[in-house]
C-alpha atoms as one frame of an Amber mdcrd trajectory, in Angstrom:
protein
  44.352 -25.671  -7.517  42.233 -24.130  -9.625  41.248 -20.505  -7.468  44.822
 -19.722  -6.840  45.597 -19.023 -10.399  41.598 -18.188 -11.533  41.717 -15.033
  -9.774  44.002 -13.453 -11.334  43.444 -13.986 -14.821  40.197 -12.831 -14.246
  41.313  -9.647 -12.814  43.829  -9.092 -15.082  41.371  -9.944 -18.308  38.831
  -7.295 -16.720  41.640  -5.124 -16.283  42.877  -5.198 -19.704  39.633  -5.309
 -21.105  38.755  -1.748 -18.804  41.891  -0.325 -20.267  40.876  -0.917 -23.813
  37.605  -0.047 -23.632  38.308   2.979 -22.102  41.259   4.190 -23.917  39.057
   3.474 -27.096  35.981   5.619 -25.725  38.190   8.778 -24.568  39.987   8.547
 -28.162  36.428   8.698 -29.676  35.421  11.455 -27.265  38.628  13.366 -28.050
  38.222  13.038 -32.132  34.599  14.003 -31.975  34.575  17.311 -30.332  38.090
  18.144 -30.833  37.297  22.012 -31.296  35.809  21.898 -27.898  39.187  20.863
 -26.581  41.711  23.377 -27.816  42.691  26.013 -25.662  41.604  29.484 -26.801
  42.282  32.835 -25.135  38.336  33.679 -26.362  36.731  30.079 -25.285  39.119
  29.058 -22.461  36.175  29.200 -19.532  34.052  27.133 -21.975  37.072  24.368
 -22.954  37.336  23.812 -19.261  33.876  22.854 -18.673  33.657  20.679 -21.700
  37.342  19.217 -20.171  35.493  18.986 -16.943  32.460  17.187 -18.380  34.825
  14.981 -20.331  36.690  13.532 -17.455  33.276  13.135 -15.378  32.053  10.983
 -18.057  35.296   9.046 -18.358  35.735   8.502 -14.559  31.474   7.393 -14.703
  32.670   4.904 -17.434  35.760   3.649 -15.685  33.250   3.113 -12.047  30.880
   1.186 -14.373  33.183  -0.823 -16.039  34.802  -1.789 -12.729  31.678  -2.060
 -10.975  30.881  -5.093 -13.637  34.200  -6.465 -13.116  33.663  -6.739  -9.352
  30.065  -8.029  -9.871  31.683 -11.056 -12.391  34.448 -11.687  -9.733  31.678
 -11.840  -6.612  29.767 -14.164  -8.859  32.961 -16.501  -9.444  33.969 -16.658
  -5.882  30.357 -17.444  -4.921  30.526 -20.658  -6.866  33.958 -21.801  -5.471
  32.455 -21.292  -1.990  29.573 -23.582  -3.120  31.848 -25.685  -4.674  33.905
 -25.817  -1.280  31.052 -26.283   0.930  29.560 -28.978  -1.173  33.656 -30.497
  -1.039  33.933 -29.960   2.753  30.313 -31.544   3.459  31.797 -34.847   1.594
  34.882 -34.714   3.782  33.266 -34.653   6.835  31.027 -37.456   5.519  33.507
 -39.362   4.769  35.254 -38.764   8.208  32.226 -40.325   9.590  31.614 -43.165
   7.617  35.768 -44.043   8.610  35.254 -43.542  12.327  32.080 -45.655  12.321
  33.257 -48.178  10.176  35.010 -51.455  11.561  39.002 -52.057  10.875  37.982
 -55.045   9.009  35.534 -52.840   6.496  38.509 -50.533   6.080  40.724 -53.249
   5.724  38.433 -54.523   2.994  38.281 -51.381   1.151  41.590 -50.785   1.143
  42.248 -53.894  -0.867  39.439 -52.862  -3.062  41.180 -50.176  -4.139  44.732
 -51.475  -4.582  43.267 -54.137  -6.912  40.355 -52.361  -8.521  37.525 -54.228
  -7.306  33.982 -53.383  -7.199  32.921 -53.312  -2.958  31.516 -57.050  -2.225
  28.873 -56.869   0.916  29.247 -58.729   3.596  25.811 -59.305   4.343  23.404
 -60.677   2.691  20.324 -58.787   1.283  17.702 -58.299   3.830  14.584 -60.377
   3.561  11.237 -59.168   4.179   9.388 -59.408   7.047   5.655 -60.306   6.864
   3.749 -59.516   9.585   0.612 -61.061  10.674  -0.698 -64.600  11.000   3.001
 -66.427  10.425   3.986 -68.707   7.870   2.124 -70.488   6.212   2.468 -74.321
   5.326
């Protein structure tokens, strides 16, 4: 079934994209402000604050990307739920029609499925009923 293999692929793709973006984001942060990352004895307090800020930024970025991936997955699951509800409704209607059909109608339908022919109606089309003065002759 499609939903069995679709969900892991979507999640794996989202995780892969998140890792790639997070790694490139962290790399760019570390490259642009490399001087604040170095730990000197003279500026160790400032460096720790700078590192903490970068960690917080990275965590915010990861959180926002995880939320994005989760929202996409929720939308996919909502669509799948709608499809399953429709399929369930059609199955219920089919079961109802099977219970209301006579054995002869079911046998005729099965025969038509096997031969691939179109269904033939056993009842003639309904004649219009005129109400009024009756037939004029």
